[in-house]
Amino acid sequence: MEKTRKERKIDVGRKKNADTQFVSKRQDVSGEEIISVKEQASKHQCKDLYMTPVLESSELEYQKERVGANKAERQKNLTGVFPNPTEDWLAIQNDRKSTLTSLCLKNNPLKLRSKSGSHVANQLFVEHKHRFIYCEVPKVGCSNWKRTIFLLQADLNAEASEIEHDHIHQTSLIKKLVTYPPAIQKEFLNNYTKVMFTRHPLERLVSAYRDKLLHSEPFYSITVANEIKAMFRKTKNSSEKVSFQEFVNFITAKPPNALDIHWKPMFLLCDPCNIHYDILGKYETLGLDSEHVLKIIGAPESLHYPSLKRYGSEKRTNGDITLEYLRQLNSEQIEKIKKLYQMDFLLFNYTMKYEDYFPLNG
């Protein structure tokens, strides 16, 4: 008997690949021009680096960024010239991109660039039907974005919930930019809509620790855990799970470029100072930003960004949970992670003044 949709699971590793033909000529499916980062830099002033409050809810994050938008646009909004929320969202996008561009120009581009272009290309997923490139940043909703990309290209009457977590990360049907010749890569980067999402660096760090070191995923809970125990414990065969302090000591002892992608700085994963992303989304406004992305690339109206979670019984890592873990660190450890993620704080406009939000231990 044929299984119903809810009973079946999509084996994404076996489905036929969708049409991979691409159109080099860019179309503006939303009817609104997507302005490049370079054009934004000339039109907007760089805003206060610390205007985004630490670990705020989505609504407060959105409201704070509205306040930080361009003064003229803000004035238009107050006088009713911007009744459409989409225009308000575009003003926030302009602000995010102008802040990023300004900070990139102030810093040495070579210093900010990943040492290996292939590493960055390995993070970029290409969806040809809608001419869409997504930079994967682990712990920033990437599993659900990969489910969305699969559904965009596959023309399947399916739900995101039918695609298993492990399958979506193992399938070869979602193509990476690195699999194409350099000339074709450049063609895609010049003509496709490029998107990346970020998250407050500390919340992302805690999320990675909880997800990878506290669960029974063999590579992280055994292999990586044993490496950490060997570095910081006299008895490396100890059965106790790796503590958050040990985890922080482990990642801050390595060069940033050598870190696992789940806790590597976001700017090293996506190279935003050299790849001009059309849309800069944030985890703090994930639902709103994702819906705009889907609209801009011309996705079917029935397709929405899902909110699936791998460990459904567990609470998502939020501000309160993050602060619980941060309170376990001493001032030296705090300074080390602050240095490690310094460029993420600056480029993506997250506050580094998090000392105000919890008491440091001695």
Short mmCIF file of C-alpha atoms in Angstrom, two decimals:
data_model
loop_
_atom_site.label_atom_id
_atom_site.label_comp_id
_atom_site.label_asym_id
_atom_site.label_seq_id
_atom_site.Cartn_x
_atom_site.Cartn_y
_atom_site.Cartn_z
CA MET A 1 0.00 0.00 0.00
CA GLU A 2 1.32 3.40 -0.91
CA LYS A 3 2.38 5.48 2.08
CA THR A 4 0.75 8.80 2.77
CA ARG A 5 2.82 11.99 2.66
CA LYS A 6 3.14 12.10 6.44
CA GLU A 7 4.22 8.44 6.58
CA ARG A 8 6.88 8.63 3.92
CA LYS A 9 10.28 10.21 4.30
CA ILE A 10 12.06 11.77 1.39
CA ASP A 11 15.37 10.13 0.66
CA VAL A 12 17.08 13.20 -0.74
CA GLY A 13 20.15 11.18 -1.61
CA ARG A 14 18.23 9.26 -4.27
CA LYS A 15 15.91 11.83 -5.83
CA LYS A 16 16.77 12.96 -9.31
CA ASN A 17 18.42 16.29 -9.46
CA ALA A 18 16.36 19.23 -10.60
CA ASP A 19 17.07 21.21 -13.69
CA THR A 20 20.54 22.69 -13.30
CA GLN A 21 20.40 25.00 -16.24
CA PHE A 22 21.15 28.56 -15.35
CA VAL A 23 20.31 31.87 -16.89
CA SER A 24 23.16 34.35 -16.70
CA LYS A 25 20.90 37.34 -17.28
CA ARG A 26 19.54 38.47 -13.92
CA GLN A 27 15.83 39.13 -13.56
CA ASP A 28 14.19 41.20 -10.87
CA VAL A 29 11.29 38.95 -9.93
CA SER A 30 10.16 41.08 -7.02
CA GLY A 31 9.87 44.26 -9.06
CA GLU A 32 12.24 45.96 -6.63
CA GLU A 33 15.84 46.52 -7.52
CA ILE A 34 18.40 44.79 -5.33
CA ILE A 35 21.15 47.35 -4.93
CA SER A 36 24.72 46.12 -4.63
CA VAL A 37 26.82 46.61 -1.54
CA LYS A 38 29.09 49.03 -3.35
CA GLU A 39 26.14 51.21 -4.35
CA GLN A 40 24.87 51.16 -0.78
CA ALA A 41 28.18 52.40 0.57
CA SER A 42 27.87 55.61 -1.40
CA LYS A 43 24.26 56.21 -0.34
CA HIS A 44 24.24 55.45 3.36
CA GLN A 45 26.29 56.40 6.37
CA CYS A 46 27.83 53.76 8.65
CA LYS A 47 25.74 53.46 11.82
CA ASP A 48 26.69 52.96 15.46
CA LEU A 49 28.55 49.67 15.72
CA TYR A 50 26.81 48.77 18.92
CA MET A 51 23.24 49.71 18.12
CA THR A 52 22.05 46.08 18.07
CA PRO A 53 21.25 44.96 21.64
CA VAL A 54 22.82 41.72 22.81
CA LEU A 55 20.68 38.60 22.45
CA GLU A 56 17.40 40.43 21.85
CA SER A 57 14.17 38.76 20.68
CA SER A 58 13.27 38.97 16.99
CA GLU A 59 10.79 41.78 17.52
CA LEU A 60 13.15 43.91 19.59
CA GLU A 61 15.98 43.26 17.15
CA TYR A 62 13.80 44.46 14.30
CA GLN A 63 12.66 47.54 16.20
CA LYS A 64 16.23 48.46 17.17
CA GLU A 65 17.42 48.22 13.58
CA ARG A 66 14.51 50.35 12.45
CA VAL A 67 15.69 53.04 14.86
CA GLY A 68 19.20 52.74 13.43
CA ALA A 69 18.05 53.15 9.82
CA ASN A 70 18.95 56.09 7.67
CA LYS A 71 17.61 59.35 9.14
CA ALA A 72 15.87 60.44 5.96
CA GLU A 73 14.20 57.07 5.57
CA ARG A 74 13.20 57.11 9.20
CA GLN A 75 11.65 60.53 8.76
CA LYS A 76 9.72 59.32 5.73
CA ASN A 77 8.43 56.41 7.77
CA LEU A 78 7.23 58.76 10.51
CA THR A 79 5.41 60.92 7.99
CA GLY A 80 3.67 57.95 6.38
CA VAL A 81 5.58 57.89 3.10
CA PHE A 82 6.73 54.34 3.88
CA PRO A 83 3.44 52.57 4.68
CA ASN A 84 4.74 49.33 3.14
CA PRO A 85 6.72 47.15 5.61
CA THR A 86 8.77 45.88 2.66
CA GLU A 87 10.28 49.34 2.19
CA ASP A 88 11.11 49.46 5.88
CA TRP A 89 12.79 46.05 5.53
CA LEU A 90 14.79 47.31 2.55
CA ALA A 91 15.98 50.28 4.63
CA ILE A 92 17.24 47.87 7.29
CA GLN A 93 19.00 45.84 4.60
CA ASN A 94 20.66 48.98 3.28
CA ASP A 95 21.83 49.80 6.79
CA ARG A 96 23.26 46.34 7.39
CA LYS A 97 25.13 46.40 4.08
CA SER A 98 26.50 49.91 4.50
CA THR A 99 27.77 49.04 7.99
CA LEU A 100 29.46 45.92 6.61
CA THR A 101 31.01 47.78 3.68
CA SER A 102 32.32 50.59 5.87
CA LEU A 103 33.96 48.17 8.31
CA CYS A 104 35.47 46.13 5.48
CA LEU A 105 37.03 49.27 4.01
CA LYS A 106 38.45 50.32 7.38
CA ASN A 107 40.19 46.98 7.83
CA ASN A 108 42.79 45.32 5.67
CA PRO A 109 40.84 43.26 3.09
CA LEU A 110 43.65 40.70 2.87
CA LYS A 111 43.54 40.26 6.63
CA LEU A 112 39.80 39.66 6.54
CA ARG A 113 39.87 37.27 3.65
CA SER A 114 39.82 33.53 4.15
CA LYS A 115 43.19 32.02 3.21
CA SER A 116 41.55 29.51 0.90
CA GLY A 117 38.93 30.55 -1.61
CA SER A 118 37.88 26.92 -2.01
CA HIS A 119 36.88 26.82 1.64
CA VAL A 120 34.46 29.67 1.07
CA ALA A 121 33.15 28.14 -2.17
CA ASN A 122 32.50 24.97 -0.20
CA GLN A 123 30.07 26.91 2.01
CA LEU A 124 28.10 28.33 -0.92
CA PHE A 125 25.09 26.37 -2.16
CA VAL A 126 23.73 27.08 -5.63
CA GLU A 127 20.05 26.78 -6.64
CA HIS A 128 19.80 27.38 -10.38
CA LYS A 129 16.06 27.58 -11.03
CA HIS A 130 15.78 30.75 -8.97
CA ARG A 131 19.40 31.87 -9.48
CA PHE A 132 20.08 31.75 -5.75
CA ILE A 133 23.30 31.32 -3.75
CA TYR A 134 23.14 30.63 -0.03
CA CYS A 135 26.16 30.72 2.29
CA GLU A 136 25.88 28.03 4.93
CA VAL A 137 26.66 29.26 8.45
CA PRO A 138 26.10 26.37 10.88
CA LYS A 139 23.89 27.13 13.90
CA VAL A 140 22.09 29.91 12.01
CA GLY A 141 19.15 27.96 10.60
CA CYS A 142 21.18 26.28 7.86
CA SER A 143 19.43 22.88 8.01
CA ASN A 144 16.08 24.49 7.28
CA TRP A 145 17.56 26.63 4.53
CA LYS A 146 19.02 23.51 2.88
CA ARG A 147 15.60 21.85 3.10
CA THR A 148 14.15 24.95 1.46
CA ILE A 149 16.75 24.89 -1.33
CA PHE A 150 16.03 21.23 -1.99
CA LEU A 151 12.31 21.91 -2.31
CA LEU A 152 12.96 24.94 -4.54
CA GLN A 153 14.88 22.90 -7.08
CA ALA A 154 13.12 19.53 -6.85
CA ASP A 155 9.55 20.39 -7.93
CA LEU A 156 8.19 17.95 -5.37
CA ASN A 157 4.78 18.15 -3.74
CA ALA A 158 6.37 17.69 -0.33
CA GLU A 159 6.80 19.28 3.06
CA ALA A 160 10.09 20.31 4.64
CA SER A 161 9.26 18.12 7.63
CA GLU A 162 9.51 15.05 5.39
CA ILE A 163 13.22 15.68 4.77
CA GLU A 164 15.31 14.14 7.51
CA HIS A 165 18.08 16.19 9.12
CA ASP A 166 20.90 13.76 8.31
CA HIS A 167 19.78 13.31 4.70
CA ILE A 168 19.72 17.02 3.93
CA HIS A 169 23.32 17.39 5.11
CA GLN A 170 24.52 14.30 3.21
CA THR A 171 22.81 14.71 -0.13
CA SER A 172 24.85 15.60 -3.19
CA LEU A 173 21.79 16.99 -4.96
CA ILE A 174 22.18 20.43 -3.46
CA LYS A 175 25.14 21.68 -5.44
CA LYS A 176 28.04 23.61 -3.94
CA LEU A 177 29.78 26.40 -5.80
CA VAL A 178 33.13 24.63 -5.34
CA THR A 179 32.01 21.86 -7.73
CA TYR A 180 32.04 24.24 -10.70
CA PRO A 181 35.05 25.58 -12.65
CA PRO A 182 36.35 29.00 -11.54
CA ALA A 183 34.93 30.83 -14.56
CA ILE A 184 31.46 29.40 -13.92
CA GLN A 185 31.74 30.23 -10.23
CA LYS A 186 32.39 33.84 -11.14
CA GLU A 187 29.41 33.84 -13.52
CA PHE A 188 27.12 32.61 -10.75
CA LEU A 189 28.47 35.09 -8.21
CA ASN A 190 27.95 37.95 -10.63
CA ASN A 191 24.40 37.04 -11.62
CA TYR A 192 22.72 35.13 -8.82
CA THR A 193 21.07 36.53 -5.67
CA LYS A 194 23.55 35.92 -2.85
CA VAL A 195 22.37 35.53 0.74
CA MET A 196 23.99 34.92 4.11
CA PHE A 197 22.56 34.81 7.63
CA THR A 198 24.35 35.66 10.86
CA ARG A 199 23.69 35.21 14.58
CA HIS A 200 25.03 36.81 17.73
CA PRO A 201 28.49 35.17 18.01
CA LEU A 202 28.07 34.15 21.65
CA GLU A 203 24.63 32.64 21.19
CA ARG A 204 25.91 30.75 18.16
CA LEU A 205 28.88 29.48 20.19
CA VAL A 206 26.66 28.18 23.00
CA SER A 207 24.28 26.62 20.48
CA ALA A 208 27.19 24.78 18.84
CA TYR A 209 28.44 23.49 22.20
CA ARG A 210 25.00 22.23 23.25
CA ASP A 211 24.31 20.63 19.88
CA LYS A 212 27.66 18.97 19.25
CA LEU A 213 29.22 18.23 22.65
CA LEU A 214 26.17 17.39 24.75
CA HIS A 215 24.50 14.97 22.31
CA SER A 216 25.51 11.55 21.04
CA GLU A 217 26.83 12.50 17.62
CA PRO A 218 29.90 10.21 17.35
CA PHE A 219 32.38 12.55 15.69
CA TYR A 220 31.83 15.39 18.16
CA SER A 221 30.76 13.59 21.33
CA ILE A 222 33.56 11.01 21.00
CA THR A 223 36.35 12.08 18.62
CA VAL A 224 36.37 15.82 19.32
CA ALA A 225 35.48 15.28 22.98
CA ASN A 226 38.42 12.90 23.46
CA GLU A 227 40.75 15.45 21.85
CA ILE A 228 39.56 18.10 24.28
CA LYS A 229 39.86 15.76 27.28
CA ALA A 230 43.40 14.83 26.28
CA MET A 231 44.35 18.53 26.30
CA PHE A 232 42.83 19.52 29.62
CA ARG A 233 42.37 16.42 31.79
CA LYS A 234 44.86 14.21 33.56
CA THR A 235 42.54 11.27 32.97
CA LYS A 236 41.49 11.52 29.36
CA ASN A 237 39.28 8.43 29.62
CA SER A 238 36.94 10.29 31.94
CA SER A 239 33.30 9.63 31.11
CA GLU A 240 32.17 13.12 32.07
CA LYS A 241 31.05 15.29 29.18
CA VAL A 242 33.27 18.13 28.05
CA SER A 243 32.49 21.27 30.05
CA PHE A 244 31.78 24.60 28.41
CA GLN A 245 34.99 26.00 29.93
CA GLU A 246 37.04 23.18 28.38
CA PHE A 247 35.30 23.75 25.06
CA VAL A 248 36.13 27.47 25.11
CA ASN A 249 39.76 26.76 26.05
CA PHE A 250 39.95 24.28 23.17
CA ILE A 251 38.65 26.59 20.44
CA THR A 252 40.63 29.63 21.61
CA ALA A 253 43.87 27.62 21.50
CA LYS A 254 43.58 27.09 17.75
CA PRO A 255 44.01 29.47 14.80
CA PRO A 256 40.58 30.74 13.62
CA ASN A 257 41.00 29.30 10.12
CA ALA A 258 41.63 25.84 11.59
CA LEU A 259 38.37 25.73 13.56
CA ASP A 260 35.42 23.48 12.82
CA ILE A 261 32.76 25.23 10.74
CA HIS A 262 30.25 25.05 13.59
CA TRP A 263 32.30 27.53 15.64
CA LYS A 264 34.53 29.14 13.02
CA PRO A 265 33.95 32.93 12.79
CA MET A 266 31.16 33.68 10.35
CA PHE A 267 33.15 36.17 8.28
CA LEU A 268 35.71 33.45 7.52
CA LEU A 269 32.99 31.09 6.32
CA CYS A 270 31.29 33.49 3.89
CA ASP A 271 33.96 36.13 3.11
CA PRO A 272 31.48 39.06 3.05
CA CYS A 273 34.19 41.66 2.47
CA ASN A 274 34.93 40.13 -0.92
CA ILE A 275 31.62 38.53 -1.86
CA HIS A 276 28.94 41.20 -2.08
CA TYR A 277 25.82 39.60 -0.62
CA ASP A 278 22.53 41.00 -1.86
CA ILE A 279 20.73 40.10 1.37
CA LEU A 280 22.16 40.00 4.89
CA GLY A 281 19.77 38.10 7.10
CA LYS A 282 19.97 37.67 10.85
CA TYR A 283 18.89 34.81 13.08
CA GLU A 284 17.30 37.42 15.31
CA THR A 285 14.92 38.29 12.44
CA LEU A 286 15.06 34.91 10.73
CA GLY A 287 11.38 34.52 9.84
CA LEU A 288 10.98 38.01 8.43
CA ASP A 289 14.24 37.96 6.47
CA SER A 290 13.61 34.47 5.08
CA GLU A 291 10.16 35.36 3.77
CA HIS A 292 11.64 38.38 1.97
CA VAL A 293 14.40 36.22 0.47
CA LEU A 294 11.85 33.76 -0.90
CA LYS A 295 9.78 36.59 -2.35
CA ILE A 296 12.78 38.25 -4.00
CA ILE A 297 14.03 35.08 -5.69
CA GLY A 298 10.54 34.28 -6.96
CA ALA A 299 9.82 31.19 -4.87
CA PRO A 300 6.29 29.70 -5.00
CA GLU A 301 3.94 31.51 -2.66
CA SER A 302 3.11 28.21 -0.98
CA LEU A 303 6.72 27.71 0.11
CA HIS A 304 7.68 29.10 3.50
CA TYR A 305 10.83 28.86 5.56
CA PRO A 306 10.28 26.04 8.10
CA SER A 307 11.01 26.22 11.82
CA LEU A 308 12.00 22.58 12.34
CA LYS A 309 14.37 21.63 15.15
CA ARG A 310 16.56 18.53 15.30
CA TYR A 311 16.06 17.90 19.01
CA GLY A 312 12.44 18.87 19.33
CA SER A 313 12.16 18.27 23.06
CA GLU A 314 14.97 20.71 23.83
CA LYS A 315 14.57 24.43 24.17
CA ARG A 316 16.31 26.47 21.49
CA THR A 317 19.44 28.30 22.57
CA ASN A 318 18.31 31.81 23.46
CA GLY A 319 19.63 34.78 25.41
CA ASP A 320 18.88 33.37 28.85
CA ILE A 321 20.49 30.00 28.11
CA THR A 322 23.50 31.73 26.58
CA LEU A 323 24.02 33.86 29.67
CA GLU A 324 23.87 30.77 31.89
CA TYR A 325 26.88 29.35 30.04
CA LEU A 326 28.76 32.63 29.81
CA ARG A 327 28.61 33.02 33.58
CA GLN A 328 30.75 29.88 33.85
CA LEU A 329 33.70 31.65 32.19
CA ASN A 330 36.37 33.78 33.82
CA SER A 331 37.52 37.15 32.54
CA GLU A 332 40.48 35.67 30.64
CA GLN A 333 38.24 33.27 28.74
CA ILE A 334 35.82 36.08 27.98
CA GLU A 335 38.61 38.19 26.50
CA LYS A 336 39.77 35.29 24.34
CA ILE A 337 36.38 34.62 22.78
CA LYS A 338 35.87 38.35 22.37
CA LYS A 339 39.08 38.47 20.35
CA LEU A 340 38.21 35.32 18.38
CA TYR A 341 34.86 36.73 17.22
CA GLN A 342 35.87 40.38 17.07
CA MET A 343 35.27 40.78 13.34
CA ASP A 344 31.91 39.02 13.54
CA PHE A 345 30.81 41.49 16.21
CA LEU A 346 31.91 44.46 14.13
CA LEU A 347 30.99 43.47 10.58
CA PHE A 348 27.53 42.21 11.47
CA ASN A 349 26.77 44.90 14.02
CA TYR A 350 26.53 42.88 17.23
CA THR A 351 27.59 44.44 20.50
CA MET A 352 30.85 43.42 22.15
CA LYS A 353 29.83 45.17 25.37
CA TYR A 354 28.30 42.00 26.72
CA GLU A 355 30.19 42.41 30.02
CA ASP A 356 27.28 44.66 31.03
CA TYR A 357 24.87 41.75 30.79
CA PHE A 358 26.43 39.30 33.23
CA PRO A 359 28.96 39.40 36.10
CA LEU A 360 32.44 38.20 35.23
CA ASN A 361 34.08 35.64 37.47
CA GLY A 362 37.60 36.35 38.68
#
